[in-house]
mmCIF file of C-alpha atoms in Angstrom:
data_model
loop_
_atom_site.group_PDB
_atom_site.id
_atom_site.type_symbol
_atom_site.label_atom_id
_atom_site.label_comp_id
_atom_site.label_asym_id
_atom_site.label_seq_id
_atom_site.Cartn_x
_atom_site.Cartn_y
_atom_site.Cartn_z
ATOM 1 C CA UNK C 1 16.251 20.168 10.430
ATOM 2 C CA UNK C 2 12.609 21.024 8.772
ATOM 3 C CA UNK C 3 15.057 23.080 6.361
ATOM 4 C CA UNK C 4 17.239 20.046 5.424
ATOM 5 C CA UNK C 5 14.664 17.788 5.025
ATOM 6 C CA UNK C 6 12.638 19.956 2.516
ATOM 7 C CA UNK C 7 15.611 19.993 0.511
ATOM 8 C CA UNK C 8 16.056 16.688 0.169
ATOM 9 C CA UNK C 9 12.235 16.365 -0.813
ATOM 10 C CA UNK C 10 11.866 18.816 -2.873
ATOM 11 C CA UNK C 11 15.199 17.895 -4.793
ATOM 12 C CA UNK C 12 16.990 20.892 -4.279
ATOM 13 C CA UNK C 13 18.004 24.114 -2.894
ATOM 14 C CA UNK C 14 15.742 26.333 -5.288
ATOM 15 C CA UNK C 15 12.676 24.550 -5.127
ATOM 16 C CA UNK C 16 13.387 24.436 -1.534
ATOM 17 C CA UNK C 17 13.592 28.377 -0.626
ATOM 18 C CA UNK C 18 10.469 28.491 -3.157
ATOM 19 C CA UNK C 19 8.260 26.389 -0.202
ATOM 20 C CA UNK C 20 9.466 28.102 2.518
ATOM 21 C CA UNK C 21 9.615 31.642 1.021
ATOM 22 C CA UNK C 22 13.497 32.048 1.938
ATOM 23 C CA UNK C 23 16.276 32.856 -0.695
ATOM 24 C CA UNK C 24 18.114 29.864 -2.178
ATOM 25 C CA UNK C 25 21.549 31.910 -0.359
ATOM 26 C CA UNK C 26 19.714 31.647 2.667
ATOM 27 C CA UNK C 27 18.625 27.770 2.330
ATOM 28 C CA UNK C 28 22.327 27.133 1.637
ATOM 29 C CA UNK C 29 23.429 29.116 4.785
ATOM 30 C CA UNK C 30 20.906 27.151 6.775
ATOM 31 C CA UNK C 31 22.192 23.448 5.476
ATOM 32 C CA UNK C 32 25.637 24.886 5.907
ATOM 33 C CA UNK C 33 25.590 25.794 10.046
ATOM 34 C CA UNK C 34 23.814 22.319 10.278
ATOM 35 C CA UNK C 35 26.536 20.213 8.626
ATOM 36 C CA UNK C 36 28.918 22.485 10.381
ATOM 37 C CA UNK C 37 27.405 21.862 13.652
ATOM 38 C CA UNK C 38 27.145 18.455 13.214
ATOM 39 C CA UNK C 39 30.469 18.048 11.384
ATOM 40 C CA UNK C 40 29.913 15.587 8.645
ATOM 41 C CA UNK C 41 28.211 16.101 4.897
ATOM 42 C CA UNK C 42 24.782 15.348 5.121
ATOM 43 C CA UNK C 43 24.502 16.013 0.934
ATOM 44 C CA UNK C 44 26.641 16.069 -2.151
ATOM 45 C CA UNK C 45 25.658 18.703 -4.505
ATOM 46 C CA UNK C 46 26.373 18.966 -8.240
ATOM 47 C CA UNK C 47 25.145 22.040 -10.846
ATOM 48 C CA UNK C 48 22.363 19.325 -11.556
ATOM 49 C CA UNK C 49 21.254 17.165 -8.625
ATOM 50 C CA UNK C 50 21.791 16.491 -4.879
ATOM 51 C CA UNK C 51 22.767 13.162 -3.459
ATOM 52 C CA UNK C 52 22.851 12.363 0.078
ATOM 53 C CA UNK C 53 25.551 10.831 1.795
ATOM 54 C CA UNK C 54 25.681 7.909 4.249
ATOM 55 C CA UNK C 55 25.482 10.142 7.163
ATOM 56 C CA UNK C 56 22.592 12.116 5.357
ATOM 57 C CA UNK C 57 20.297 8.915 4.893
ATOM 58 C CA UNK C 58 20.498 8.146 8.990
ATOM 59 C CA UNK C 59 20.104 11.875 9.624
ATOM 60 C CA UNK C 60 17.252 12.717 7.379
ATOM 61 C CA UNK C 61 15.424 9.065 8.527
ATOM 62 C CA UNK C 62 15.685 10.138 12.419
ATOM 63 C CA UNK C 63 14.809 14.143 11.430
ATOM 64 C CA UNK C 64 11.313 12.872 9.487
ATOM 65 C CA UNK C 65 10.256 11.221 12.897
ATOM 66 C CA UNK C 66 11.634 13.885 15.032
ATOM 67 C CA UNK C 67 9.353 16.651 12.744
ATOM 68 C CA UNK C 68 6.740 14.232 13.276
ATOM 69 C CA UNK C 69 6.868 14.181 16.474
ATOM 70 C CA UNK C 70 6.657 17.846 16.862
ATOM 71 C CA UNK C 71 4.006 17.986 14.484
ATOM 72 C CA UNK C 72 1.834 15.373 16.580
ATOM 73 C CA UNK C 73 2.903 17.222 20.067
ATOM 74 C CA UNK C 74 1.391 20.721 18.483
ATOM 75 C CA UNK C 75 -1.667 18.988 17.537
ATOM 76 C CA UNK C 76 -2.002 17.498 20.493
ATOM 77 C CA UNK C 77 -1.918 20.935 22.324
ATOM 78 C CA UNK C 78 -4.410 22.395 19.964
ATOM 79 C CA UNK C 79 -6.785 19.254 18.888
ATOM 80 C CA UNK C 80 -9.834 21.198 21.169
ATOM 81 C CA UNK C 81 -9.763 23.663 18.787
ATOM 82 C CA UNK C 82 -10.820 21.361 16.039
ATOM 83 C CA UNK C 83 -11.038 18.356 14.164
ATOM 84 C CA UNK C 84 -7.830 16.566 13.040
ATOM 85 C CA UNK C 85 -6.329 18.528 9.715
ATOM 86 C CA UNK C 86 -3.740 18.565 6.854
ATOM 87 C CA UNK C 87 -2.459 16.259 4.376
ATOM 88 C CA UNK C 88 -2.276 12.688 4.728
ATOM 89 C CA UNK C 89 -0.214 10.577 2.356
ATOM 90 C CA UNK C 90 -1.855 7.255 1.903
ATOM 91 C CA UNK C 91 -0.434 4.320 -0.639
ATOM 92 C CA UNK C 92 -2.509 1.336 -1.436
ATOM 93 C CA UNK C 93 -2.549 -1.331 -4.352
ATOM 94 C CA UNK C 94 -4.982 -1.052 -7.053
ATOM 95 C CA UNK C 95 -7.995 -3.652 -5.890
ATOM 96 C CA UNK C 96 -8.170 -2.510 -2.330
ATOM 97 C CA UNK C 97 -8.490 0.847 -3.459
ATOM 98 C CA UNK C 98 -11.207 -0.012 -6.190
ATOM 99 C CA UNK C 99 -13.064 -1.924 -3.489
ATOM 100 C CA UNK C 100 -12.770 -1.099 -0.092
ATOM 101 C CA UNK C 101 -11.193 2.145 0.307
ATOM 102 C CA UNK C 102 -12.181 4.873 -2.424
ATOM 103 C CA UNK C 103 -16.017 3.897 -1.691
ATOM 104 C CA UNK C 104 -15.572 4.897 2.037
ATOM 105 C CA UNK C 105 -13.908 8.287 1.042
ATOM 106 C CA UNK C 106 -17.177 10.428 1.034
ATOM 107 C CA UNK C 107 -17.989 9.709 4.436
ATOM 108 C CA UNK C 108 -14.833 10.150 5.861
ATOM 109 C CA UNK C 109 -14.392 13.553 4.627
ATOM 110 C CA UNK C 110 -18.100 14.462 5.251
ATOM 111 C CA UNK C 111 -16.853 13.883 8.643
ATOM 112 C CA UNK C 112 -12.790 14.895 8.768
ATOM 113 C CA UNK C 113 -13.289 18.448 6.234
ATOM 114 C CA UNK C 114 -10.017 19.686 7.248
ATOM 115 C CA UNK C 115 -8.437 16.548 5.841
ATOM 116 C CA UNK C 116 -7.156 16.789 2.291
ATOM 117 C CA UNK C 117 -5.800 12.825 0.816
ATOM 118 C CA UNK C 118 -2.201 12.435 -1.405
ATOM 119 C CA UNK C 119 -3.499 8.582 -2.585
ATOM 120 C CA UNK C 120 -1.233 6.212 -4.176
ATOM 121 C CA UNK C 121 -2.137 3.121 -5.683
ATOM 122 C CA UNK C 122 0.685 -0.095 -7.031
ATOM 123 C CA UNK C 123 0.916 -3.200 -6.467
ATOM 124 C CA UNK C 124 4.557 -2.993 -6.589
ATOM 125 C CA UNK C 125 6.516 -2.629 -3.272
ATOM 126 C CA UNK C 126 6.915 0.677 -1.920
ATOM 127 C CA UNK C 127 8.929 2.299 1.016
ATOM 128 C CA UNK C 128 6.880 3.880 3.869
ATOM 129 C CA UNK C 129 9.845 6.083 5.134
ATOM 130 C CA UNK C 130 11.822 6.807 2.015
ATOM 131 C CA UNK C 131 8.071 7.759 0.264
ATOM 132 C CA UNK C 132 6.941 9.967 2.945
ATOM 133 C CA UNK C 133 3.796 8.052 3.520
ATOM 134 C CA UNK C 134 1.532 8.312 6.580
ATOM 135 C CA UNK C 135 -0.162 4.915 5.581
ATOM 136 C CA UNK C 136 0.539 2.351 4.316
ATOM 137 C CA UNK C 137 -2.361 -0.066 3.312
ATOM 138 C CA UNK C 138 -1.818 -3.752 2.080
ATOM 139 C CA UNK C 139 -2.924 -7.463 1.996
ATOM 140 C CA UNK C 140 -1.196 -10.660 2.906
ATOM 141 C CA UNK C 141 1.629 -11.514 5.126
ATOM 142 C CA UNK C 142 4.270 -8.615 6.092
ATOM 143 C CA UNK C 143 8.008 -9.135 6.353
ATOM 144 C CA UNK C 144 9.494 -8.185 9.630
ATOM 145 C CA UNK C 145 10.219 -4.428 10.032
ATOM 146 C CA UNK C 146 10.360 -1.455 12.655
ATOM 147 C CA UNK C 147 6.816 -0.138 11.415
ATOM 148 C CA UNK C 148 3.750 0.007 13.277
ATOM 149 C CA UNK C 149 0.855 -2.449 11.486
ATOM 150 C CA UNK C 150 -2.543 -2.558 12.785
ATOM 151 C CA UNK C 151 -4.738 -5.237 11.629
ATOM 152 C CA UNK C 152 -7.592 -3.821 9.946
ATOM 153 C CA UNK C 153 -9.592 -7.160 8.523
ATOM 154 C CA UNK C 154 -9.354 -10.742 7.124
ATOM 155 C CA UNK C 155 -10.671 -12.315 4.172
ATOM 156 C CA UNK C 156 -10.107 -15.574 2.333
ATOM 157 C CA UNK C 157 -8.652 -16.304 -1.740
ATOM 158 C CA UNK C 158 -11.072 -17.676 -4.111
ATOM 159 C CA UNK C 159 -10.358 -19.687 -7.456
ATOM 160 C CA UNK C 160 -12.583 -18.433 -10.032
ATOM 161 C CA UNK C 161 -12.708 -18.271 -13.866
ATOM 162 C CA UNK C 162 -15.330 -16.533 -16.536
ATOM 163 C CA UNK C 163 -18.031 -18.139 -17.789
ATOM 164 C CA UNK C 164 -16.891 -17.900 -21.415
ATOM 165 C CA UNK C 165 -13.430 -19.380 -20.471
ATOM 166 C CA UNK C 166 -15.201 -22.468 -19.280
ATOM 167 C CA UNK C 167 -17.298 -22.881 -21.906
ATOM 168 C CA UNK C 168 -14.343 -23.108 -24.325
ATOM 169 C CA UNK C 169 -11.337 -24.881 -22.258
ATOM 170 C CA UNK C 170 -13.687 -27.487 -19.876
ATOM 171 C CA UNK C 171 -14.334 -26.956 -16.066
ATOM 172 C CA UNK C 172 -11.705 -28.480 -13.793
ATOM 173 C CA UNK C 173 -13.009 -31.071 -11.805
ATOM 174 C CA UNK C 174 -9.976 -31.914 -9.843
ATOM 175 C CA UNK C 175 -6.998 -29.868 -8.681
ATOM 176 C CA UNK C 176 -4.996 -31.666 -11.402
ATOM 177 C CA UNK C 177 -6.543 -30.782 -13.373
ATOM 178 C CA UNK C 178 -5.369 -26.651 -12.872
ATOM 179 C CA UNK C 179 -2.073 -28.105 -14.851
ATOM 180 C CA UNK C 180 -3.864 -28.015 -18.562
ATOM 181 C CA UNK C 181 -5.881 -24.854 -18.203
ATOM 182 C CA UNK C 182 -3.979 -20.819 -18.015
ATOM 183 C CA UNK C 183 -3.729 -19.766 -14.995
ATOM 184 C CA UNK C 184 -2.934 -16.160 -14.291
ATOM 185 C CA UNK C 185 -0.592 -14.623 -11.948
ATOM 186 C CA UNK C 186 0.769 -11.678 -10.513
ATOM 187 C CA UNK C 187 3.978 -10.882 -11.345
ATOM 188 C CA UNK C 188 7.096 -11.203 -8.569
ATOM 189 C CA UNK C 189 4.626 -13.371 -6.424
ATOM 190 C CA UNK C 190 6.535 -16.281 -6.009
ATOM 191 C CA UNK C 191 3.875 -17.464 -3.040
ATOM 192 C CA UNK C 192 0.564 -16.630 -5.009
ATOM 193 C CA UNK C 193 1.939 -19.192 -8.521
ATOM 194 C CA UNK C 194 1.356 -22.460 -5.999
ATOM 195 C CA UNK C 195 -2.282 -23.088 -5.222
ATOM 196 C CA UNK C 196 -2.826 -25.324 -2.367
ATOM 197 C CA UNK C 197 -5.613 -27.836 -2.250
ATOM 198 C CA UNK C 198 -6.710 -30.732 -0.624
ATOM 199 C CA UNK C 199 -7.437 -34.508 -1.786
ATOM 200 C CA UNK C 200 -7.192 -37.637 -1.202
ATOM 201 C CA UNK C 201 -3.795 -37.752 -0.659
ATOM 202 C CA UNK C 202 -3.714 -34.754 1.676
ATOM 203 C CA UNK C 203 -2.492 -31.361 1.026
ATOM 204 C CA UNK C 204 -0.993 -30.675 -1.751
ATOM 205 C CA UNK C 205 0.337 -27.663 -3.959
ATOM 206 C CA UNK C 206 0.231 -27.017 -7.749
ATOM 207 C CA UNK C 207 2.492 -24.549 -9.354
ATOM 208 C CA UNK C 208 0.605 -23.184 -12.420
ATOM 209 C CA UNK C 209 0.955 -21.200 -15.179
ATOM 210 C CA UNK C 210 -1.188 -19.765 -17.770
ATOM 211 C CA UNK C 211 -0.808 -17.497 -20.749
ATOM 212 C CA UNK C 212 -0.192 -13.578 -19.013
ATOM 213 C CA UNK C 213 0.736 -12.139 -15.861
ATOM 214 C CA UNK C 214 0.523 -9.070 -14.296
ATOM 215 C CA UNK C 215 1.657 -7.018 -11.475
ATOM 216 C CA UNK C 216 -1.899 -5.581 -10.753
ATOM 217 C CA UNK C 217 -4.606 -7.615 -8.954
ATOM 218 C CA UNK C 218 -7.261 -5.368 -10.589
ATOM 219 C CA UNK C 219 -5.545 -6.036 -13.893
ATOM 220 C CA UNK C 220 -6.158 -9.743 -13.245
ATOM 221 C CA UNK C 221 -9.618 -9.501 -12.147
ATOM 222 C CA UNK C 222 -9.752 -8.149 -15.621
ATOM 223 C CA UNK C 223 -8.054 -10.598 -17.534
ATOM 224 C CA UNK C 224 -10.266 -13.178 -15.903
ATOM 225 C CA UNK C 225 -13.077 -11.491 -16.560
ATOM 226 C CA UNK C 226 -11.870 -11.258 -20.588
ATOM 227 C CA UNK C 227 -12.242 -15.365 -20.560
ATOM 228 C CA UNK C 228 -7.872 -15.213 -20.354
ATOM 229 C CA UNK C 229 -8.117 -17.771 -17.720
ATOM 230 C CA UNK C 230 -8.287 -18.857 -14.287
ATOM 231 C CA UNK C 231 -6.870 -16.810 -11.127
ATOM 232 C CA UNK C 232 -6.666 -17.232 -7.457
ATOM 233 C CA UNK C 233 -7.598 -13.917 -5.904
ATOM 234 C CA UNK C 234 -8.706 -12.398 -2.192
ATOM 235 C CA UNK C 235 -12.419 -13.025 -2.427
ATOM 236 C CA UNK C 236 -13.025 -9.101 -2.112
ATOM 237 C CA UNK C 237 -12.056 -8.426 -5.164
ATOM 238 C CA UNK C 238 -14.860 -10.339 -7.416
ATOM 239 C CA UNK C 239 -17.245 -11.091 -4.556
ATOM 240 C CA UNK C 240 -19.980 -8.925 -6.968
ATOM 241 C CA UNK C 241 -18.551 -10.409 -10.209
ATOM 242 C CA UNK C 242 -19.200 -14.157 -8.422
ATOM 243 C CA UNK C 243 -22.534 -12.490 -7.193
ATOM 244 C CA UNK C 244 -23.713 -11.200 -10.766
ATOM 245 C CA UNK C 245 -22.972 -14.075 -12.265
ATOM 246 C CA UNK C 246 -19.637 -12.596 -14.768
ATOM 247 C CA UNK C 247 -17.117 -15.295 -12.529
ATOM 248 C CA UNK C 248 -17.615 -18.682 -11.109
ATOM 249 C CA UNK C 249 -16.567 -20.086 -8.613
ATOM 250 C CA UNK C 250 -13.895 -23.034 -9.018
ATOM 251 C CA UNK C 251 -13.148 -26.247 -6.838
ATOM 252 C CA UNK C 252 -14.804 -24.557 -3.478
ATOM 253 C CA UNK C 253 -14.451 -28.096 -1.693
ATOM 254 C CA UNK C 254 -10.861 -28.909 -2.440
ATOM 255 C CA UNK C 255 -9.507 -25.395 -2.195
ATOM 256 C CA UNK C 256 -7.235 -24.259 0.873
ATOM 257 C CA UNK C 257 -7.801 -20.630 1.139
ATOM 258 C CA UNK C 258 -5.632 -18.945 3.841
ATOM 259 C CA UNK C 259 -6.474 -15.843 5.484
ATOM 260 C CA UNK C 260 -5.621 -13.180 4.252
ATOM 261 C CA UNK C 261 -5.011 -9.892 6.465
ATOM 262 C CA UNK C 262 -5.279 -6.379 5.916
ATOM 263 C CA UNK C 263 -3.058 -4.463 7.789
ATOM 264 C CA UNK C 264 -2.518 -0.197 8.210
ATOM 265 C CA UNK C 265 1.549 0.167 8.395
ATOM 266 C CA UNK C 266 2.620 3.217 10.074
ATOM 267 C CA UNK C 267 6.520 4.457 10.865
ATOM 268 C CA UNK C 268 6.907 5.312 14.127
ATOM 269 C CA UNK C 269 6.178 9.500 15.671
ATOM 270 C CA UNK C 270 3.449 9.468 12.174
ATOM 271 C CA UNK C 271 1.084 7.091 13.770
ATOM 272 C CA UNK C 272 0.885 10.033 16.740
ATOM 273 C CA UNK C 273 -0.738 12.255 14.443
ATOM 274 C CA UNK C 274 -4.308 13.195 14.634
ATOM 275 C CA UNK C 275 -5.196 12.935 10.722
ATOM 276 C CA UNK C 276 -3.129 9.391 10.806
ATOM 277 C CA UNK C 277 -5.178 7.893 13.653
ATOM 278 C CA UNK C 278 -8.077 9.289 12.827
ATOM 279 C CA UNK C 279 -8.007 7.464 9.109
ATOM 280 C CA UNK C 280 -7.040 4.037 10.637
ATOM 281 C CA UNK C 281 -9.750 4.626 13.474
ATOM 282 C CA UNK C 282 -12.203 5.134 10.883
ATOM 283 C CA UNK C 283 -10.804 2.246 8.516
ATOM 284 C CA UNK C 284 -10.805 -0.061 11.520
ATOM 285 C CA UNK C 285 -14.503 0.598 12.266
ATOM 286 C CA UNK C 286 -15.522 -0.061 8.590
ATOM 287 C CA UNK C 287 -13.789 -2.752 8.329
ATOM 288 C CA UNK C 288 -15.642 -4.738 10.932
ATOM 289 C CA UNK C 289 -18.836 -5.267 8.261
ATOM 290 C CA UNK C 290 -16.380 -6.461 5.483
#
């Protein structure tokens, strides 16, 4: 099983025996009893890639847990012997990592030194199982799923805008008044283009639109900060640009800012593992002063 699913990670057969220190003749031999055993293909193999079959997707999903599983059990057994070890595969999107999570990392490897950190960081969607993560970090509203999410933290949007783009397109007074200026967005993000806000005639919510887009929430930050325009962002991200003076704050009064959540998104057997809950222990108790 631990033999099949290195294969498929790794791409191949070859690079496969290279990480376990077996021949490539004996990797094959090993992939061959298993399919045999289990009678059905679990990959297709050509002279220049492997593929895996239907039957090879459910086996290698259930295999990753099951090797998980073991992994935690072992650890379990042996975690009075030390502190919680190995590597731990962590995926993020660009302004969480800017400005919550990198400036916690000395501290929690002053105090987890056995822990070494593979960290990726998009704002595009990204698949906890199929990506081999451990953790998966995010903002915002999940969809529905079979993962494990803990609730880290809460904050609110905020509509902000540079001084310099002010001074050259007008302040908005009113919501309406979002319609005439450049609003930025992030790409894909249907939900974040309308704005809600609240006047005299109740709720109400503004689809804008603005000169760019993005598909990076630090890349807007940026923008805004450039004078592009105005953006709608979690408050965490320019809380010291609104401080320092570089953004300002926009129709506080009217705005309807929703909470937004930050969650830690585990698959299920990885969330047993000593490195994983150690991380989202320590994230969780951090995250009560943000």
């Amino acid at each position: 099983m631990a033999a099949f699913v290195r294969i498929v990670e790794s791409g191949g057969l070859a690079p496969a025996a290279r990480d376990l220190g077996v021949t490539p003749s004996a990797m094959s031999k090993q992939l061959a009893r298993l399919e045999a055993r289990l009678g059905v293909r679990l990959l297709t193999r050509t002279t220049r890639r492997i593929a895996l079959t239907p039957e090879g997707e459910t086996y290698l999903a259930r295999a990753r847990d099951i090797l998980a599983m073991v992994e935690a059990a072992e650890q379990d057994v042996t975690a009075g012997r030390g502190q919680p070890g190995g590597l731990l595969r962590v995926n993020t999107g660009t302004a969480f990592a800017r400005h919550r999570l990198i400036p916690l990392l000395p501290d929690f490897f002053a105090r987890y030194p056995g822990i070494t950190l593979d960290l990726g960081v998009t704002d595009r969607q990204v698949d906890l199982v199929g990506d081999q993560l451990d953790v998966l970090l995010r903002t915002g509203p999940l969809g529905d799923s079979a993962l494990l999410a803990r609730r880290l933290a809460a904050g609110r949007r905020m509509v902000c805008a540079a001084p310099a783009y002010l001074d050259r397109r007008g302040r908005p007074t009113a919501p309406e008044d979002l319609l005439a200026h450049d609003c930025l967005v992030l790409r894909g993000q249907a939900r974040l283009t309308a704005w809600p806000f609240r006047g005299a005639a109740g709720l109400q919510t503004l689809t804008v639109r603005g000169v760019a887009t993005t598909d990076s929430a630090e890349a807007l930050r940026d923008m805004a900060l450039a004078g592009l325009g105005i953006i709608r962002v979690s408050g965490f991200i320019v809380a010291r640009d609104i401080a320092e003076g570089r953004l300002v704050p926009l129709l506080e009064a009217e705005h309807v800012s929703e909470e937004v959540p930050v969650w830690a998104v585990t698959a299920p057997g990885r969330h047993r593992l000593p490195r994983v809950q150690a991380f989202v222990e320590f994230l969780a108790a951090r995250a009560a002063a943000w």
